[in-house]
């Protein structure tokens, strides 16, 4: 989207269009406060922020091109990194970081760098580094004849079926696992 390069004059006035997915008033307030701090440090850079933008909208705008595309986006998925890196929709950030003296290996753990690059092009930087755990009820597992927590998705699915209980009317009284499709970790 932006035609910027590491050779641009960093003192030249510029306005960046920043699209993000946050919509809760407190989240937007925090984003805007961060932008204000950034703009005070860099008075020549103005940021025009647009919130509540989905990945689908970002994808559509980037594919369409034109003057209304964002310069900077946040995405809550890594599903598109390969496509965006290889197509040039997102630029390789390595030359920009090198110019600014940023050693990405000193800043980010290897795992985070791995999922935000494609074939050596670091066209994204980590946004989230969440760690997740799955709790389970040992007594329910034992009662269902399950000796240990699942170690594969096939075991996970089979255990969920064994743990599910139905009432006399056929209703589910206990779901072995009930994924919430809005919880992006489940995708």
Short mmCIF file of N, CA and C in Angstrom, two decimals:
data_model
loop_
_atom_site.label_atom_id
_atom_site.label_comp_id
_atom_site.label_asym_id
_atom_site.label_seq_id
_atom_site.Cartn_x
_atom_site.Cartn_y
_atom_site.Cartn_z
N UNK A 1 0.80 -1.20 0.00
CA UNK A 1 0.00 0.00 0.00
C UNK A 1 0.85 1.27 0.00
N UNK A 2 1.65 1.52 1.01
CA UNK A 2 2.48 2.72 1.02
C UNK A 2 3.62 2.53 0.04
N UNK A 3 4.05 3.62 -0.57
CA UNK A 3 5.18 3.54 -1.49
C UNK A 3 6.47 3.85 -0.76
N UNK A 4 6.45 3.87 0.55
CA UNK A 4 7.62 4.19 1.35
C UNK A 4 8.74 3.20 1.15
N UNK A 5 9.95 3.68 1.41
CA UNK A 5 11.12 2.82 1.33
C UNK A 5 12.10 3.24 2.42
N UNK A 6 13.10 2.41 2.71
CA UNK A 6 14.09 2.78 3.71
C UNK A 6 14.90 4.02 3.33
N UNK A 7 14.82 4.44 2.07
CA UNK A 7 15.57 5.61 1.62
C UNK A 7 14.79 6.92 1.75
N UNK A 8 13.53 6.84 2.20
CA UNK A 8 12.73 8.06 2.36
C UNK A 8 13.33 8.96 3.43
N UNK A 9 13.08 10.25 3.30
CA UNK A 9 13.51 11.24 4.28
C UNK A 9 12.64 11.09 5.53
N UNK A 10 13.22 10.67 6.66
CA UNK A 10 12.42 10.42 7.85
C UNK A 10 11.87 11.69 8.51
N UNK A 11 12.29 12.85 8.05
CA UNK A 11 11.79 14.11 8.62
C UNK A 11 10.63 14.69 7.81
N UNK A 12 10.38 14.13 6.64
CA UNK A 12 9.32 14.62 5.77
C UNK A 12 7.94 14.35 6.39
N UNK A 13 7.03 15.33 6.36
CA UNK A 13 5.69 15.10 6.90
C UNK A 13 4.96 14.00 6.13
N UNK A 14 4.25 13.16 6.86
CA UNK A 14 3.52 12.06 6.25
C UNK A 14 2.32 11.71 7.13
N UNK A 15 1.26 11.26 6.49
CA UNK A 15 0.09 10.75 7.21
C UNK A 15 -0.06 9.28 6.85
N UNK A 16 -0.11 8.45 7.87
CA UNK A 16 -0.27 7.01 7.68
C UNK A 16 -1.70 6.59 8.01
N UNK A 17 -2.26 5.75 7.17
CA UNK A 17 -3.58 5.18 7.43
C UNK A 17 -3.38 3.85 8.15
N UNK A 18 -3.87 3.77 9.36
CA UNK A 18 -3.70 2.59 10.21
C UNK A 18 -5.06 1.95 10.46
N UNK A 19 -5.21 0.70 10.04
CA UNK A 19 -6.45 -0.05 10.26
C UNK A 19 -6.19 -1.11 11.31
N UNK A 20 -7.13 -1.23 12.24
CA UNK A 20 -7.02 -2.26 13.29
C UNK A 20 -8.39 -2.85 13.58
N UNK A 21 -8.38 -3.97 14.28
CA UNK A 21 -9.62 -4.69 14.54
C UNK A 21 -10.29 -4.39 15.87
N UNK A 22 -9.70 -3.57 16.70
CA UNK A 22 -10.29 -3.34 18.02
C UNK A 22 -11.50 -2.42 17.91
N UNK A 23 -12.52 -2.71 18.72
CA UNK A 23 -13.75 -1.93 18.64
C UNK A 23 -14.28 -1.52 20.02
N UNK A 24 -13.94 -2.25 21.05
CA UNK A 24 -14.39 -1.90 22.39
C UNK A 24 -13.87 -0.51 22.74
N UNK A 25 -14.71 0.35 23.31
CA UNK A 25 -14.28 1.73 23.61
C UNK A 25 -12.98 1.81 24.42
N UNK A 26 -12.78 0.93 25.38
CA UNK A 26 -11.54 0.96 26.17
C UNK A 26 -10.34 0.53 25.33
N UNK A 27 -10.54 -0.42 24.42
CA UNK A 27 -9.44 -0.84 23.54
C UNK A 27 -9.06 0.29 22.59
N UNK A 28 -10.07 0.92 22.00
CA UNK A 28 -9.82 2.02 21.06
C UNK A 28 -9.14 3.18 21.79
N UNK A 29 -9.57 3.44 23.01
CA UNK A 29 -8.94 4.51 23.81
C UNK A 29 -7.45 4.20 24.02
N UNK A 30 -7.13 2.95 24.30
CA UNK A 30 -5.73 2.57 24.50
C UNK A 30 -4.94 2.70 23.21
N UNK A 31 -5.52 2.28 22.09
CA UNK A 31 -4.86 2.42 20.78
C UNK A 31 -4.60 3.90 20.49
N UNK A 32 -5.62 4.72 20.68
CA UNK A 32 -5.49 6.16 20.41
C UNK A 32 -4.45 6.81 21.31
N UNK A 33 -4.37 6.37 22.57
CA UNK A 33 -3.36 6.92 23.48
C UNK A 33 -1.95 6.55 23.00
N UNK A 34 -1.79 5.32 22.51
CA UNK A 34 -0.49 4.91 21.96
C UNK A 34 -0.12 5.73 20.73
N UNK A 35 -1.12 5.99 19.89
CA UNK A 35 -0.88 6.81 18.69
C UNK A 35 -0.47 8.22 19.10
N UNK A 36 -1.13 8.78 20.10
CA UNK A 36 -0.78 10.13 20.58
C UNK A 36 0.66 10.19 21.07
N UNK A 37 1.07 9.18 21.83
CA UNK A 37 2.47 9.14 22.30
C UNK A 37 3.43 9.06 21.11
N UNK A 38 3.08 8.23 20.12
CA UNK A 38 3.91 8.08 18.93
C UNK A 38 4.02 9.41 18.18
N UNK A 39 2.89 10.09 17.99
CA UNK A 39 2.89 11.35 17.26
C UNK A 39 3.68 12.44 17.99
N UNK A 40 3.70 12.43 19.31
CA UNK A 40 4.51 13.39 20.07
C UNK A 40 5.99 13.13 19.87
N UNK A 41 6.37 11.85 19.79
CA UNK A 41 7.77 11.50 19.53
C UNK A 41 8.18 11.80 18.10
N UNK A 42 7.23 11.73 17.19
CA UNK A 42 7.48 11.91 15.75
C UNK A 42 6.47 12.93 15.20
N UNK A 43 6.70 14.24 15.46
CA UNK A 43 5.71 15.25 15.08
C UNK A 43 5.44 15.36 13.59
N UNK A 44 6.33 14.84 12.76
CA UNK A 44 6.10 14.89 11.32
C UNK A 44 5.21 13.75 10.82
N UNK A 45 4.90 12.79 11.70
CA UNK A 45 4.08 11.65 11.30
C UNK A 45 2.71 11.76 11.96
N UNK A 46 1.68 11.80 11.15
CA UNK A 46 0.30 11.78 11.63
C UNK A 46 -0.27 10.40 11.32
N UNK A 47 -1.08 9.89 12.21
CA UNK A 47 -1.69 8.58 12.03
C UNK A 47 -3.20 8.75 12.01
N UNK A 48 -3.81 8.33 10.92
CA UNK A 48 -5.27 8.32 10.79
C UNK A 48 -5.73 6.89 11.07
N UNK A 49 -6.34 6.71 12.22
CA UNK A 49 -6.69 5.38 12.71
C UNK A 49 -8.14 5.03 12.39
N UNK A 50 -8.35 3.80 11.92
CA UNK A 50 -9.69 3.28 11.68
C UNK A 50 -9.80 1.94 12.40
N UNK A 51 -10.73 1.86 13.34
CA UNK A 51 -10.90 0.64 14.13
C UNK A 51 -12.04 -0.23 13.62
N UNK A 52 -12.18 -1.37 14.27
CA UNK A 52 -13.23 -2.34 13.97
C UNK A 52 -13.18 -2.80 12.52
N UNK A 53 -11.97 -3.00 12.01
CA UNK A 53 -11.78 -3.46 10.63
C UNK A 53 -11.41 -4.94 10.69
N UNK A 54 -12.18 -5.74 10.00
CA UNK A 54 -11.95 -7.19 10.00
C UNK A 54 -10.84 -7.56 9.02
N UNK A 55 -10.30 -8.76 9.19
CA UNK A 55 -9.30 -9.26 8.24
C UNK A 55 -9.88 -9.35 6.83
N UNK A 56 -11.17 -9.70 6.73
CA UNK A 56 -11.80 -9.79 5.41
C UNK A 56 -11.79 -8.43 4.71
N UNK A 57 -12.07 -7.37 5.46
CA UNK A 57 -12.06 -6.02 4.89
C UNK A 57 -10.64 -5.62 4.48
N UNK A 58 -9.67 -5.94 5.33
CA UNK A 58 -8.27 -5.65 5.01
C UNK A 58 -7.88 -6.38 3.72
N UNK A 59 -8.21 -7.67 3.65
CA UNK A 59 -7.88 -8.46 2.45
C UNK A 59 -8.49 -7.84 1.20
N UNK A 60 -9.76 -7.46 1.27
CA UNK A 60 -10.44 -6.88 0.12
C UNK A 60 -9.77 -5.58 -0.32
N UNK A 61 -9.44 -4.72 0.64
CA UNK A 61 -8.81 -3.43 0.31
C UNK A 61 -7.43 -3.63 -0.30
N UNK A 62 -6.64 -4.54 0.26
CA UNK A 62 -5.30 -4.77 -0.26
C UNK A 62 -5.34 -5.35 -1.67
N UNK A 63 -6.30 -6.22 -1.92
CA UNK A 63 -6.41 -6.81 -3.27
C UNK A 63 -6.87 -5.78 -4.29
N UNK A 64 -7.77 -4.88 -3.86
CA UNK A 64 -8.31 -3.88 -4.77
C UNK A 64 -7.28 -2.80 -5.09
N UNK A 65 -6.43 -2.48 -4.10
CA UNK A 65 -5.44 -1.44 -4.30
C UNK A 65 -6.09 -0.07 -4.35
N UNK A 66 -5.37 0.89 -4.84
CA UNK A 66 -5.90 2.24 -4.94
C UNK A 66 -5.50 3.10 -3.76
N UNK A 67 -6.00 4.32 -3.75
CA UNK A 67 -5.60 5.31 -2.78
C UNK A 67 -6.18 5.16 -1.40
N UNK A 68 -7.19 4.32 -1.24
CA UNK A 68 -7.84 4.21 0.06
C UNK A 68 -7.35 3.00 0.86
N UNK A 69 -6.26 2.39 0.43
CA UNK A 69 -5.74 1.24 1.15
C UNK A 69 -4.96 1.70 2.38
N UNK A 70 -4.90 0.86 3.40
CA UNK A 70 -4.15 1.23 4.60
C UNK A 70 -2.64 1.14 4.37
N UNK A 71 -1.90 1.92 5.15
CA UNK A 71 -0.43 1.83 5.12
C UNK A 71 0.05 0.83 6.15
N UNK A 72 -0.68 0.72 7.26
CA UNK A 72 -0.32 -0.16 8.36
C UNK A 72 -1.59 -0.86 8.82
N UNK A 73 -1.49 -2.17 9.05
CA UNK A 73 -2.65 -2.92 9.55
C UNK A 73 -2.23 -3.80 10.72
N UNK A 74 -3.20 -4.11 11.55
CA UNK A 74 -3.02 -5.19 12.51
C UNK A 74 -3.98 -6.28 12.09
N UNK A 75 -3.52 -7.49 12.19
CA UNK A 75 -4.34 -8.64 11.83
C UNK A 75 -4.29 -9.62 12.98
N UNK A 76 -5.42 -10.24 13.27
CA UNK A 76 -5.48 -11.19 14.36
C UNK A 76 -5.24 -12.62 13.89
N UNK A 77 -4.78 -12.78 12.68
CA UNK A 77 -4.50 -14.12 12.17
C UNK A 77 -3.17 -14.11 11.43
N UNK A 78 -2.53 -15.25 11.39
CA UNK A 78 -1.29 -15.38 10.61
C UNK A 78 -1.55 -16.13 9.30
N UNK A 79 -2.81 -16.41 9.01
CA UNK A 79 -3.16 -17.21 7.85
C UNK A 79 -2.72 -16.60 6.53
N UNK A 80 -2.57 -15.28 6.47
CA UNK A 80 -2.30 -14.61 5.20
C UNK A 80 -0.85 -14.18 5.01
N UNK A 81 0.01 -14.45 5.99
CA UNK A 81 1.38 -13.96 5.92
C UNK A 81 2.09 -14.43 4.65
N UNK A 82 2.01 -15.69 4.32
CA UNK A 82 2.68 -16.20 3.12
C UNK A 82 2.20 -15.53 1.85
N UNK A 83 0.89 -15.38 1.73
CA UNK A 83 0.30 -14.74 0.55
C UNK A 83 0.75 -13.29 0.45
N UNK A 84 0.71 -12.57 1.55
CA UNK A 84 1.05 -11.16 1.52
C UNK A 84 2.54 -10.92 1.31
N UNK A 85 3.37 -11.76 1.91
CA UNK A 85 4.81 -11.62 1.71
C UNK A 85 5.19 -11.90 0.26
N UNK A 86 4.71 -13.02 -0.25
CA UNK A 86 5.13 -13.44 -1.60
C UNK A 86 4.56 -12.54 -2.69
N UNK A 87 3.41 -11.92 -2.44
CA UNK A 87 2.79 -11.07 -3.47
C UNK A 87 3.30 -9.64 -3.43
N UNK A 88 3.98 -9.27 -2.35
CA UNK A 88 4.43 -7.89 -2.21
C UNK A 88 3.38 -6.96 -1.61
N UNK A 89 2.22 -7.51 -1.23
CA UNK A 89 1.19 -6.68 -0.60
C UNK A 89 1.71 -6.09 0.71
N UNK A 90 2.54 -6.86 1.40
CA UNK A 90 3.23 -6.38 2.60
C UNK A 90 4.71 -6.37 2.25
N UNK A 91 5.40 -5.29 2.61
CA UNK A 91 6.82 -5.16 2.26
C UNK A 91 7.69 -5.88 3.29
N UNK A 92 8.85 -6.29 2.84
CA UNK A 92 9.84 -6.89 3.73
C UNK A 92 10.37 -5.79 4.66
N UNK A 93 10.23 -5.99 5.94
CA UNK A 93 10.58 -4.96 6.93
C UNK A 93 12.05 -5.00 7.34
N UNK A 94 12.79 -6.00 6.90
CA UNK A 94 14.18 -6.14 7.33
C UNK A 94 15.02 -4.90 7.01
N UNK A 95 14.87 -4.34 5.80
CA UNK A 95 15.69 -3.18 5.45
C UNK A 95 15.33 -1.96 6.30
N UNK A 96 14.06 -1.83 6.65
CA UNK A 96 13.63 -0.73 7.52
C UNK A 96 14.23 -0.89 8.92
N UNK A 97 14.18 -2.11 9.45
CA UNK A 97 14.73 -2.36 10.79
C UNK A 97 16.24 -2.16 10.80
N UNK A 98 16.90 -2.62 9.75
CA UNK A 98 18.36 -2.46 9.67
C UNK A 98 18.72 -0.98 9.66
N UNK A 99 18.00 -0.19 8.88
CA UNK A 99 18.26 1.26 8.81
C UNK A 99 18.13 1.90 10.19
N UNK A 100 17.16 1.44 10.97
CA UNK A 100 16.92 2.02 12.30
C UNK A 100 17.73 1.35 13.40
N UNK A 101 18.60 0.41 13.02
CA UNK A 101 19.46 -0.25 14.01
C UNK A 101 18.72 -1.22 14.91
N UNK A 102 17.64 -1.79 14.42
CA UNK A 102 16.86 -2.75 15.21
C UNK A 102 17.31 -4.16 14.86
N UNK A 103 17.79 -4.88 15.86
CA UNK A 103 18.15 -6.28 15.68
C UNK A 103 16.93 -7.11 16.08
N UNK A 104 16.20 -7.56 15.07
CA UNK A 104 14.95 -8.27 15.36
C UNK A 104 15.17 -9.52 16.21
N UNK A 105 16.33 -10.14 16.09
CA UNK A 105 16.61 -11.35 16.88
C UNK A 105 16.83 -11.02 18.35
N UNK A 106 17.22 -9.79 18.64
CA UNK A 106 17.38 -9.36 20.03
C UNK A 106 16.06 -8.89 20.62
N UNK A 107 15.12 -8.54 19.76
CA UNK A 107 13.83 -7.99 20.22
C UNK A 107 12.76 -9.07 20.33
N UNK A 108 12.72 -9.98 19.36
CA UNK A 108 11.64 -10.97 19.28
C UNK A 108 12.17 -12.39 19.41
N UNK A 109 11.48 -13.25 20.13
CA UNK A 109 11.86 -14.67 20.15
C UNK A 109 11.73 -15.29 18.76
N UNK A 110 12.53 -16.29 18.48
CA UNK A 110 12.58 -16.94 17.17
C UNK A 110 11.19 -17.42 16.71
N UNK A 111 10.44 -18.02 17.60
CA UNK A 111 9.12 -18.54 17.23
C UNK A 111 8.22 -17.44 16.68
N UNK A 112 8.26 -16.27 17.29
CA UNK A 112 7.43 -15.16 16.83
C UNK A 112 7.89 -14.65 15.47
N UNK A 113 9.19 -14.64 15.26
CA UNK A 113 9.70 -14.23 13.95
C UNK A 113 9.33 -15.25 12.87
N UNK A 114 9.35 -16.53 13.24
CA UNK A 114 9.05 -17.57 12.26
C UNK A 114 7.64 -17.46 11.70
N UNK A 115 6.67 -17.15 12.55
CA UNK A 115 5.30 -17.13 12.04
C UNK A 115 4.92 -15.79 11.39
N UNK A 116 5.83 -14.83 11.42
CA UNK A 116 5.55 -13.53 10.81
C UNK A 116 6.43 -13.26 9.59
N UNK A 117 7.07 -14.31 9.08
CA UNK A 117 7.88 -14.16 7.87
C UNK A 117 7.52 -15.29 6.91
N UNK A 118 7.94 -15.12 5.67
CA UNK A 118 7.69 -16.16 4.67
C UNK A 118 8.90 -16.22 3.76
N UNK A 119 9.54 -17.38 3.75
CA UNK A 119 10.72 -17.61 2.91
C UNK A 119 11.76 -16.50 3.06
N UNK A 120 11.99 -16.09 4.30
CA UNK A 120 13.00 -15.10 4.58
C UNK A 120 12.55 -13.66 4.55
N UNK A 121 11.36 -13.39 4.05
CA UNK A 121 10.83 -12.02 4.04
C UNK A 121 10.08 -11.76 5.33
N UNK A 122 10.56 -10.81 6.12
CA UNK A 122 9.92 -10.45 7.39
C UNK A 122 8.91 -9.35 7.11
N UNK A 123 7.77 -9.73 6.51
CA UNK A 123 6.81 -8.72 6.08
C UNK A 123 5.78 -8.39 7.15
N UNK A 124 5.88 -9.03 8.30
CA UNK A 124 5.00 -8.72 9.43
C UNK A 124 5.83 -8.82 10.69
N UNK A 125 5.32 -8.24 11.74
CA UNK A 125 5.95 -8.36 13.06
C UNK A 125 4.91 -8.89 14.03
N UNK A 126 5.35 -9.54 15.08
CA UNK A 126 4.39 -10.15 16.01
C UNK A 126 3.49 -9.12 16.68
N UNK A 127 2.24 -9.47 16.78
CA UNK A 127 1.27 -8.64 17.48
C UNK A 127 0.90 -9.28 18.80
N UNK A 128 0.62 -10.56 18.76
CA UNK A 128 0.21 -11.29 19.97
C UNK A 128 1.18 -12.44 20.21
N UNK A 129 1.41 -12.71 21.45
CA UNK A 129 2.25 -13.86 21.80
C UNK A 129 1.58 -14.59 22.96
N UNK A 130 0.34 -14.95 22.73
CA UNK A 130 -0.43 -15.60 23.77
C UNK A 130 0.00 -17.04 23.94
N UNK A 131 -0.12 -17.52 25.16
CA UNK A 131 0.10 -18.93 25.45
C UNK A 131 -1.20 -19.48 26.03
N UNK A 132 -1.59 -20.64 25.59
CA UNK A 132 -2.87 -21.19 26.00
C UNK A 132 -2.69 -22.53 26.69
N UNK A 133 -3.59 -22.80 27.58
CA UNK A 133 -3.62 -24.09 28.24
C UNK A 133 -5.02 -24.63 28.19
N UNK A 134 -5.12 -25.91 28.30
CA UNK A 134 -6.43 -26.56 28.30
C UNK A 134 -6.57 -27.29 29.62
N UNK A 135 -7.56 -26.91 30.39
CA UNK A 135 -7.82 -27.56 31.66
C UNK A 135 -8.73 -28.75 31.44
N UNK A 136 -8.56 -29.77 32.26
CA UNK A 136 -9.44 -30.92 32.15
C UNK A 136 -9.72 -31.46 33.55
N UNK A 137 -10.85 -32.16 33.67
CA UNK A 137 -11.28 -32.70 34.95
C UNK A 137 -10.81 -34.15 35.04
N UNK A 138 -9.83 -34.40 35.89
CA UNK A 138 -9.24 -35.73 36.01
C UNK A 138 -10.27 -36.77 36.41
N UNK A 139 -11.18 -36.41 37.31
CA UNK A 139 -12.22 -37.36 37.74
C UNK A 139 -13.15 -37.73 36.59
N UNK A 140 -13.56 -36.74 35.79
CA UNK A 140 -14.42 -37.03 34.64
C UNK A 140 -13.69 -37.88 33.61
N UNK A 141 -12.42 -37.60 33.40
CA UNK A 141 -11.63 -38.41 32.46
C UNK A 141 -11.57 -39.85 32.94
N UNK A 142 -11.29 -40.03 34.22
CA UNK A 142 -11.19 -41.38 34.78
C UNK A 142 -12.52 -42.11 34.65
N UNK A 143 -13.62 -41.44 34.98
CA UNK A 143 -14.95 -42.05 34.90
C UNK A 143 -15.30 -42.43 33.46
N UNK A 144 -14.78 -41.70 32.48
CA UNK A 144 -15.04 -41.99 31.07
C UNK A 144 -14.06 -43.02 30.51
N UNK A 145 -13.14 -43.51 31.37
CA UNK A 145 -12.18 -44.51 30.91
C UNK A 145 -11.02 -43.92 30.12
N UNK A 146 -10.74 -42.66 30.34
CA UNK A 146 -9.65 -41.99 29.64
C UNK A 146 -8.47 -41.87 30.60
N UNK A 147 -7.34 -42.49 30.25
CA UNK A 147 -6.20 -42.60 31.16
C UNK A 147 -5.36 -41.32 31.25
N UNK A 148 -5.30 -40.54 30.18
CA UNK A 148 -4.43 -39.36 30.18
C UNK A 148 -5.01 -38.31 29.23
N UNK A 149 -4.54 -37.08 29.33
CA UNK A 149 -5.04 -36.06 28.41
C UNK A 149 -4.66 -36.40 26.97
N UNK A 150 -5.44 -35.93 26.01
CA UNK A 150 -5.14 -36.23 24.60
C UNK A 150 -3.84 -35.58 24.15
N UNK A 151 -3.19 -36.27 23.23
CA UNK A 151 -1.93 -35.76 22.68
C UNK A 151 -2.02 -35.47 21.18
N UNK A 152 -3.12 -35.86 20.57
CA UNK A 152 -3.35 -35.56 19.15
C UNK A 152 -4.78 -35.04 19.01
N UNK A 153 -5.05 -34.44 17.88
CA UNK A 153 -6.41 -33.96 17.64
C UNK A 153 -7.39 -35.12 17.54
N UNK A 154 -6.96 -36.25 17.01
CA UNK A 154 -7.84 -37.43 16.93
C UNK A 154 -8.19 -37.92 18.32
N UNK A 155 -7.20 -37.99 19.22
CA UNK A 155 -7.48 -38.36 20.61
C UNK A 155 -8.39 -37.33 21.27
N UNK A 156 -8.15 -36.06 20.98
CA UNK A 156 -8.96 -34.99 21.55
C UNK A 156 -10.43 -35.17 21.16
N UNK A 157 -10.66 -35.45 19.89
CA UNK A 157 -12.03 -35.63 19.39
C UNK A 157 -12.68 -36.86 20.02
N UNK A 158 -11.94 -37.96 20.08
CA UNK A 158 -12.49 -39.19 20.67
C UNK A 158 -12.81 -38.98 22.15
N UNK A 159 -11.93 -38.29 22.87
CA UNK A 159 -12.17 -38.03 24.29
C UNK A 159 -13.39 -37.13 24.49
N UNK A 160 -13.56 -36.15 23.62
CA UNK A 160 -14.71 -35.25 23.73
C UNK A 160 -16.01 -36.04 23.58
N UNK A 161 -16.03 -37.00 22.67
CA UNK A 161 -17.22 -37.83 22.48
C UNK A 161 -17.47 -38.67 23.73
N UNK A 162 -16.42 -39.29 24.29
CA UNK A 162 -16.57 -40.11 25.50
C UNK A 162 -17.05 -39.29 26.70
N UNK A 163 -16.62 -38.05 26.78
CA UNK A 163 -16.97 -37.20 27.91
C UNK A 163 -18.36 -36.57 27.81
N UNK A 164 -18.94 -36.57 26.62
CA UNK A 164 -20.25 -35.95 26.43
C UNK A 164 -21.34 -36.85 27.02
N UNK A 165 -22.23 -36.22 27.80
CA UNK A 165 -23.35 -36.95 28.41
C UNK A 165 -24.66 -36.35 27.91
N UNK A 166 -25.64 -37.25 27.77
CA UNK A 166 -26.96 -36.83 27.29
C UNK A 166 -28.01 -37.10 28.35
N UNK A 167 -29.03 -36.24 28.40
CA UNK A 167 -30.18 -36.46 29.27
C UNK A 167 -31.13 -37.45 28.63
N UNK A 168 -32.14 -37.85 29.37
CA UNK A 168 -33.13 -38.81 28.85
C UNK A 168 -33.86 -38.28 27.62
N UNK A 169 -33.98 -36.96 27.55
CA UNK A 169 -34.66 -36.36 26.40
C UNK A 169 -33.74 -36.14 25.21
N UNK A 170 -32.48 -36.58 25.33
CA UNK A 170 -31.52 -36.44 24.25
C UNK A 170 -30.70 -35.16 24.31
N UNK A 171 -31.05 -34.28 25.23
CA UNK A 171 -30.29 -33.03 25.34
C UNK A 171 -28.90 -33.31 25.91
N UNK A 172 -27.99 -32.46 25.61
CA UNK A 172 -26.63 -32.60 26.12
C UNK A 172 -26.58 -32.01 27.53
N UNK A 173 -26.21 -32.84 28.50
CA UNK A 173 -26.07 -32.36 29.88
C UNK A 173 -24.62 -32.00 30.19
N UNK A 174 -23.70 -32.59 29.44
CA UNK A 174 -22.29 -32.21 29.55
C UNK A 174 -21.64 -32.41 28.19
N UNK A 175 -21.05 -31.33 27.69
CA UNK A 175 -20.34 -31.42 26.42
C UNK A 175 -18.89 -31.74 26.71
N UNK A 176 -18.34 -32.75 26.05
CA UNK A 176 -16.95 -33.11 26.24
C UNK A 176 -16.01 -31.99 25.85
N UNK A 177 -16.38 -31.27 24.83
CA UNK A 177 -15.68 -30.05 24.44
C UNK A 177 -16.64 -29.24 23.61
N UNK A 178 -16.75 -27.97 23.90
CA UNK A 178 -17.67 -27.13 23.16
C UNK A 178 -16.92 -25.91 22.66
N UNK A 179 -16.36 -26.01 21.46
CA UNK A 179 -15.59 -24.87 20.94
C UNK A 179 -16.51 -23.69 20.66
N UNK A 180 -16.02 -22.54 20.99
CA UNK A 180 -16.72 -21.31 20.69
C UNK A 180 -16.11 -20.78 19.41
N UNK A 181 -16.87 -20.74 18.33
CA UNK A 181 -16.29 -20.35 17.03
C UNK A 181 -15.73 -18.94 17.06
N UNK A 182 -16.16 -18.10 17.97
CA UNK A 182 -15.62 -16.73 18.05
C UNK A 182 -14.27 -16.67 18.75
N UNK A 183 -13.86 -17.76 19.36
CA UNK A 183 -12.56 -17.81 20.03
C UNK A 183 -11.53 -18.18 18.97
N UNK A 184 -10.75 -17.21 18.51
CA UNK A 184 -9.89 -17.45 17.36
C UNK A 184 -8.83 -18.51 17.60
N UNK A 185 -8.55 -18.82 18.85
CA UNK A 185 -7.58 -19.86 19.13
C UNK A 185 -8.05 -21.23 18.63
N UNK A 186 -9.36 -21.41 18.51
CA UNK A 186 -9.90 -22.69 18.09
C UNK A 186 -9.79 -22.94 16.59
N UNK A 187 -9.46 -21.92 15.83
CA UNK A 187 -9.38 -22.14 14.38
C UNK A 187 -8.13 -22.91 14.02
#
